[in-house]
Short mmCIF file of C-alpha atoms and ligand atoms in Angstrom, two decimals:
data_model
loop_
_atom_site.label_atom_id
_atom_site.label_comp_id
_atom_site.label_asym_id
_atom_site.label_seq_id
_atom_site.Cartn_x
_atom_site.Cartn_y
_atom_site.Cartn_z
CA VAL A 1 9.33 -27.25 7.72
CA SER A 2 9.33 -30.42 9.86
CA GLU A 3 8.01 -33.59 8.17
CA ASP A 4 5.06 -34.11 10.54
CA THR A 5 3.41 -30.75 9.85
CA PRO A 6 -0.21 -31.04 8.61
CA PRO A 7 -0.71 -31.28 4.79
CA LEU A 8 -1.99 -27.69 4.64
CA THR A 9 1.52 -26.33 5.02
CA LEU A 10 3.75 -25.76 2.03
CA PRO A 11 5.87 -28.79 1.01
CA GLU A 12 8.81 -26.40 0.85
CA ARG A 13 9.44 -22.67 1.17
CA SER A 14 9.27 -21.94 -2.55
CA LEU A 15 7.15 -20.06 -5.06
CA ALA A 16 6.32 -23.40 -6.70
CA ALA A 17 4.83 -24.51 -3.37
CA VAL A 18 2.90 -21.22 -3.04
CA ALA A 19 1.56 -21.68 -6.59
CA GLY A 20 0.60 -25.26 -5.71
CA HIS A 21 -1.26 -23.99 -2.65
CA ILE A 22 -3.24 -21.57 -4.83
CA LYS A 23 -3.84 -24.02 -7.70
CA SER A 24 -4.98 -26.73 -5.24
CA GLY A 25 -7.90 -24.47 -4.31
CA ARG A 26 -6.74 -24.35 -0.67
CA ALA A 27 -5.99 -20.62 -0.96
CA ARG A 28 -9.31 -18.92 -1.63
CA ARG A 29 -9.11 -16.08 0.88
CA ILE A 30 -5.83 -14.39 -0.01
CA VAL A 31 -5.04 -11.25 1.98
CA VAL A 32 -2.50 -8.87 0.47
CA MET A 33 -0.62 -6.10 2.34
CA THR A 34 1.30 -3.51 0.36
CA GLY A 35 3.53 -0.51 0.84
CA ALA A 36 5.42 2.06 -1.22
CA GLY A 37 7.81 -0.58 -2.59
CA ILE A 38 5.21 -1.77 -5.11
CA SER A 39 4.97 1.73 -6.62
CA THR A 40 8.68 2.56 -6.97
CA ALA A 41 8.66 0.81 -10.37
CA ALA A 42 5.88 3.24 -11.35
CA GLY A 43 8.25 6.13 -10.63
CA ILE A 44 6.90 7.05 -7.18
CA PRO A 45 9.69 7.10 -4.58
CA ASP A 46 9.19 5.05 -1.44
CA PHE A 47 9.91 6.60 1.97
CA ARG A 48 12.86 4.84 3.55
CA SER A 49 15.11 3.45 0.79
CA PRO A 50 18.51 5.00 1.59
CA GLU A 51 19.29 6.90 -1.64
CA THR A 52 16.01 7.16 -3.51
CA GLY A 53 13.49 7.27 -0.64
CA LEU A 54 11.39 10.37 -0.09
CA TYR A 55 12.78 10.93 3.38
CA ALA A 56 16.31 11.11 1.98
CA ASN A 57 15.28 13.73 -0.57
CA LEU A 58 13.31 16.36 1.37
CA ALA A 59 16.36 18.43 2.32
CA ALA A 60 15.12 21.31 0.15
CA LEU A 61 12.06 21.62 2.39
CA ASP A 62 14.21 22.42 5.44
CA LEU A 63 12.26 20.10 7.78
CA PRO A 64 13.19 19.42 11.42
CA GLU A 65 13.10 15.73 10.41
CA PRO A 66 11.77 14.12 7.19
CA GLU A 67 8.59 12.67 8.70
CA ALA A 68 7.55 16.24 9.70
CA VAL A 69 6.16 16.64 6.18
CA PHE A 70 3.39 14.24 7.25
CA ASP A 71 3.07 15.55 10.82
CA LEU A 72 -0.18 17.32 11.72
CA SER A 73 1.31 19.85 14.16
CA PHE A 74 4.11 20.76 11.72
CA PHE A 75 1.50 21.06 8.95
CA ARG A 76 -0.45 23.62 11.00
CA GLU A 77 2.71 25.77 11.28
CA ASN A 78 4.10 25.17 7.82
CA PRO A 79 1.56 23.73 5.34
CA LYS A 80 3.67 24.85 2.34
CA ALA A 81 6.20 22.02 2.82
CA PHE A 82 3.48 19.37 2.40
CA TYR A 83 2.00 21.11 -0.66
CA VAL A 84 5.38 21.27 -2.37
CA LEU A 85 5.57 17.48 -1.92
CA ALA A 86 1.88 16.93 -2.76
CA ARG A 87 2.53 18.33 -6.23
CA GLU A 88 5.00 15.42 -6.77
CA LEU A 89 2.89 12.71 -5.16
CA TYR A 90 -0.60 13.70 -6.31
CA PRO A 91 -2.05 10.79 -8.28
CA GLY A 92 -2.73 11.80 -11.82
CA ALA A 93 -2.54 10.11 -15.20
CA ARG A 94 1.24 10.32 -15.11
CA TYR A 95 1.72 7.19 -12.95
CA ARG A 96 0.78 3.74 -14.32
CA PRO A 97 0.15 0.75 -12.10
CA THR A 98 2.96 -1.83 -11.97
CA VAL A 99 2.87 -5.56 -12.67
CA SER A 100 2.52 -6.06 -8.91
CA HIS A 101 -0.63 -3.91 -8.79
CA VAL A 102 -2.05 -5.85 -11.77
CA PHE A 103 -1.33 -9.21 -10.12
CA ILE A 104 -3.54 -8.16 -7.18
CA ALA A 105 -6.29 -7.21 -9.64
CA LEU A 106 -5.93 -10.69 -11.23
CA LEU A 107 -6.42 -12.29 -7.81
CA ALA A 108 -9.65 -10.28 -7.45
CA ARG A 109 -10.76 -11.19 -11.00
CA LYS A 110 -10.26 -14.88 -10.09
CA GLY A 111 -12.29 -14.52 -6.88
CA LEU A 112 -9.24 -15.19 -4.70
CA LEU A 113 -8.70 -11.74 -3.14
CA HIS A 114 -10.19 -11.66 0.36
CA MET A 115 -8.87 -8.14 1.06
CA LEU A 116 -6.04 -5.81 0.09
CA PHE A 117 -4.65 -3.59 2.85
CA THR A 118 -2.50 -0.85 1.38
CA GLN A 119 -0.44 1.90 3.02
CA ASN A 120 -0.11 3.71 -0.30
CA ILE A 121 -1.89 6.95 -1.13
CA ASP A 122 -1.29 6.78 -4.88
CA CYS A 123 -4.60 5.01 -5.74
CA LEU A 124 -2.72 2.74 -8.18
CA GLU A 125 -4.53 -0.33 -6.86
CA ARG A 126 -7.86 1.17 -7.99
CA ALA A 127 -6.26 2.15 -11.32
CA ALA A 128 -5.08 -1.47 -11.78
CA GLY A 129 -8.67 -2.70 -11.43
CA VAL A 130 -8.83 -3.93 -7.83
CA PRO A 131 -12.51 -3.48 -6.82
CA ALA A 132 -12.98 -0.68 -4.24
CA ASP A 133 -14.79 -3.07 -1.85
CA ARG A 134 -11.61 -5.20 -1.69
CA ILE A 135 -9.27 -2.33 -0.78
CA VAL A 136 -8.59 -0.85 2.64
CA GLU A 137 -6.52 2.32 2.21
CA ALA A 138 -5.08 2.18 5.73
CA HIS A 139 -3.29 5.52 5.43
CA GLY A 140 -6.10 7.21 3.52
CA SER A 141 -5.66 8.59 0.02
CA PHE A 142 -5.67 11.79 -1.99
CA ALA A 143 -9.16 10.92 -3.27
CA THR A 144 -10.87 13.41 -0.92
CA GLN A 145 -9.85 16.41 1.24
CA ARG A 146 -11.33 18.54 4.04
CA CYS A 147 -10.69 21.45 6.41
CA ILE A 148 -8.67 20.33 9.43
CA GLU A 149 -10.60 22.78 11.64
CA CYS A 150 -14.31 22.56 10.69
CA LYS A 151 -13.96 19.26 8.68
CA ALA A 152 -15.96 20.72 5.77
CA GLU A 153 -15.20 18.83 2.53
CA PHE A 154 -13.26 20.81 -0.07
CA ASP A 155 -14.10 20.67 -3.80
CA ASP A 156 -12.01 18.13 -5.78
CA ALA A 157 -11.46 20.31 -8.86
CA LYS A 158 -10.42 23.30 -6.74
CA MET A 159 -8.04 21.01 -4.83
CA ARG A 160 -6.41 19.79 -8.03
CA ALA A 161 -5.86 23.40 -9.09
CA PHE A 162 -4.18 24.33 -5.79
CA VAL A 163 -2.03 21.19 -5.80
CA ALA A 164 -0.96 21.78 -9.40
CA LYS A 165 0.33 25.22 -8.37
CA GLY A 166 1.86 23.94 -5.12
CA GLU A 167 -0.34 26.42 -3.24
CA VAL A 168 -2.08 25.99 0.12
CA PRO A 169 -5.92 25.71 -0.09
CA ARG A 170 -7.95 27.23 2.72
CA CYS A 171 -11.48 26.41 3.87
CA GLU A 172 -14.21 28.48 2.22
CA ALA A 173 -16.85 27.84 4.89
CA GLU A 174 -18.22 31.05 6.40
CA GLY A 175 -15.73 32.55 8.87
CA CYS A 176 -13.48 29.45 8.91
CA GLY A 177 -10.42 29.86 6.70
CA GLY A 178 -8.82 26.72 8.18
CA LEU A 179 -6.15 24.72 6.37
CA VAL A 180 -7.37 22.10 3.87
CA LYS A 181 -5.59 18.71 3.91
CA PRO A 182 -6.10 15.60 1.77
CA ASP A 183 -7.58 12.63 3.64
CA ILE A 184 -4.20 10.95 3.97
CA VAL A 185 -3.28 9.87 7.49
CA PHE A 186 -0.66 12.12 9.05
CA PHE A 187 1.45 11.06 12.01
CA GLY A 188 -0.67 11.93 15.02
CA GLU A 189 -3.96 11.14 13.25
CA ALA A 190 -6.17 8.06 13.67
CA LEU A 191 -6.37 5.56 10.81
CA PRO A 192 -9.67 5.44 8.88
CA ARG A 193 -12.51 3.59 10.65
CA ALA A 194 -12.52 1.07 7.79
CA PHE A 195 -9.08 -0.14 8.90
CA PHE A 196 -10.33 -1.13 12.35
CA GLU A 197 -13.63 -2.48 11.03
CA LEU A 198 -11.94 -4.68 8.42
CA SER A 199 -8.59 -5.59 9.99
CA ASP A 200 -10.18 -8.84 11.24
CA ARG A 201 -10.28 -9.97 7.60
CA ALA A 202 -6.54 -10.61 8.01
CA LYS A 203 -7.41 -13.33 10.53
CA GLU A 204 -9.55 -15.11 7.91
CA ALA A 205 -6.69 -15.39 5.43
CA ASP A 206 -5.57 -18.77 4.10
CA LEU A 207 -2.61 -17.14 2.37
CA ILE A 208 -0.88 -13.83 3.09
CA LEU A 209 1.13 -11.87 0.53
CA VAL A 210 3.17 -8.88 1.78
CA MET A 211 4.70 -6.67 -0.91
CA GLY A 212 6.99 -3.65 -0.86
CA THR A 213 6.86 -2.47 2.73
CA SER A 214 9.37 -1.98 5.54
CA LEU A 215 6.66 -2.87 8.11
CA GLN A 216 7.93 0.04 10.23
CA VAL A 217 4.63 1.79 10.87
CA HIS A 218 2.03 0.42 13.29
CA PRO A 219 -0.80 -0.55 13.54
CA PHE A 220 -0.50 -1.60 9.87
CA ALA A 221 2.74 -3.48 10.58
CA GLY A 222 0.84 -5.80 12.92
CA LEU A 223 -1.43 -7.15 10.14
CA PRO A 224 0.92 -9.94 8.91
CA ASN A 225 0.99 -11.38 12.44
CA MET A 226 -2.81 -11.65 12.70
CA ALA A 227 -3.21 -14.84 10.67
CA ASP A 228 -3.03 -18.31 12.24
CA GLU A 229 0.42 -19.82 12.64
CA ASP A 230 -0.24 -22.40 9.90
CA VAL A 231 -1.23 -19.83 7.26
CA PRO A 232 1.56 -19.46 4.69
CA ARG A 233 2.99 -15.93 4.42
CA VAL A 234 4.95 -14.77 1.38
CA LEU A 235 7.14 -11.64 1.40
CA PHE A 236 8.02 -9.90 -1.88
CA ASN A 237 10.53 -7.24 -0.80
CA LEU A 238 14.09 -6.08 -1.41
CA GLU A 239 14.91 -6.88 2.20
CA ARG A 240 13.64 -9.12 4.98
CA VAL A 241 11.22 -7.17 7.25
CA GLY A 242 8.95 -7.60 10.27
CA SER A 243 8.56 -11.11 11.72
CA PHE A 244 9.20 -12.84 8.39
CA GLY A 245 11.37 -15.91 8.78
CA THR A 246 10.02 -16.77 12.24
CA GLN A 247 7.04 -18.89 11.12
CA ALA A 248 7.29 -22.38 9.60
CA ASP A 249 5.58 -21.39 6.36
CA ASP A 250 7.20 -18.03 5.74
CA VAL A 251 8.41 -17.74 2.16
CA MET A 252 10.73 -14.82 1.44
CA VAL A 253 11.18 -13.73 -2.19
CA LEU A 254 13.84 -11.09 -1.65
CA GLY A 255 14.44 -8.75 -4.59
CA ASP A 256 12.39 -6.59 -6.91
CA CYS A 257 8.71 -7.29 -6.26
CA ASP A 258 7.73 -7.19 -9.95
CA ALA A 259 10.37 -9.86 -10.67
CA GLY A 260 9.11 -12.05 -7.81
CA ILE A 261 5.51 -11.61 -8.88
CA ARG A 262 6.40 -12.54 -12.47
CA LYS A 263 7.99 -15.75 -11.18
CA LEU A 264 4.85 -16.59 -9.20
CA ALA A 265 2.70 -15.84 -12.26
CA ASP A 266 4.89 -18.24 -14.27
CA GLU A 267 4.41 -20.97 -11.66
CA LEU A 268 0.64 -20.33 -11.76
CA GLY A 269 0.44 -20.27 -15.58
CA TRP A 270 -0.91 -16.71 -15.37
CA ARG A 271 2.07 -14.91 -16.92
CA ASP A 272 0.52 -14.17 -20.35
CA GLU A 273 -2.70 -12.94 -18.77
CA LEU A 274 -0.68 -10.78 -16.34
CA GLU A 275 1.44 -9.14 -19.06
CA LYS A 276 -1.56 -8.67 -21.38
CA THR A 277 -3.67 -7.06 -18.64
CA TRP A 278 -0.78 -4.79 -17.65
CA ARG A 279 -0.11 -3.73 -21.28
CA GLU A 280 -3.78 -2.97 -21.86
CA LEU A 281 -4.25 -0.70 -18.82
N1 APR B 1 10.72 -4.25 -4.97
C1 APR B 1 10.65 -4.78 -3.72
N2 APR B 1 10.79 -4.05 -2.59
C2 APR B 1 11.00 -2.73 -2.74
C3 APR B 1 11.08 -2.09 -4.02
C4 APR B 1 10.93 -2.92 -5.15
N3 APR B 1 10.98 -2.41 -6.40
N4 APR B 1 11.31 -0.75 -3.80
C5 APR B 1 11.37 -0.56 -2.47
N5 APR B 1 11.18 -1.74 -1.83
C6 APR B 1 11.12 -2.00 -0.38
C7 APR B 1 12.14 -1.26 0.43
O1 APR B 1 13.31 -2.04 0.56
C8 APR B 1 11.42 -1.14 1.77
O2 APR B 1 11.60 -2.31 2.56
O3 APR B 1 9.85 -1.51 0.03
C9 APR B 1 9.94 -1.04 1.37
C10 APR B 1 9.42 0.38 1.42
O4 APR B 1 9.40 0.78 2.76
P1 APR B 1 9.02 2.29 3.12
O5 APR B 1 9.77 3.21 2.23
O6 APR B 1 9.16 2.41 4.61
O7 APR B 1 7.49 2.41 2.70
P2 APR B 1 6.24 1.87 3.54
O8 APR B 1 6.56 0.58 4.21
O9 APR B 1 5.08 1.88 2.60
O10 APR B 1 6.05 3.04 4.65
C11 APR B 1 4.97 2.89 5.53
O11 APR B 1 5.42 5.08 6.44
O12 APR B 1 5.91 7.29 6.03
C12 APR B 1 4.90 6.42 6.36
O13 APR B 1 2.63 6.69 5.94
C13 APR B 1 3.84 6.44 5.29
O14 APR B 1 2.55 4.62 4.39
C14 APR B 1 3.87 5.03 4.73
C15 APR B 1 4.41 4.23 5.89
#
């Protein structure tokens, strides 16, 4: 960071500087962007990690390529593959939010969360206490499901029963019989309207936190570039991704996101509150 940059920028690229930015009251509209990397500590595999990622472990499903499991045209031909996976991924009581999810809920509790954009379909942000009106589930979620032909909604309890058995639910509307799919965004489908209506919130950010994503999938991957040049951006990720490192105020905390978040909480003096909230979930 060159000496003559305006005071708003971070005095140095460190978590202490990020904490100072927040404690100074200059970061009041924090926008957070998350991906599967914040849920791996909860026991949910991410997609692209070499050994443990979902795409490296779908061999048993005999797919043309891993992403086919989330491809709409493949689903029409072979819905069983998705439903075998859905049984693993379906949010239920078995997965607890991580410290990273709870940190985002603390930001909301302190009135500092402008918006959370998540690519995850595990609903752990909601479970951690992030208010629904502060979450954009850019790739949908398992919360609702409908027929891909007539779009009729399908009953939640019936869906849970089918998913638990790894069976394929079909539409019960008169004369339809179409395939039922959760409202998660498959490759080839448009993102929810809320994403396009609310993506401008990223431009209003005065601090951006990106956590646990490879930033491989657009249009979500474009969000971190929407803020002004002088808005500090912090990456909590095992590896450097996207355009991080190209802007003056980029801070990269490379490593386990929970560890990085705990360090930031220490710098903020929020660590006890963070651990207590997480334990009491
Ligand atoms: N701490 C920090 N980073 C982690 C951790 C962890 N504990 N675990 C994994 N990561 C990092 C990985 O190194 C990787 O950079 O999180 C990132 C996860 O990337 P992906 O597996 O590609 O997941 P994501 O970015 O959410 O994928 C985006 O792709 O398949 C589609 O729709 C699906 O929403 C998904 C989208």
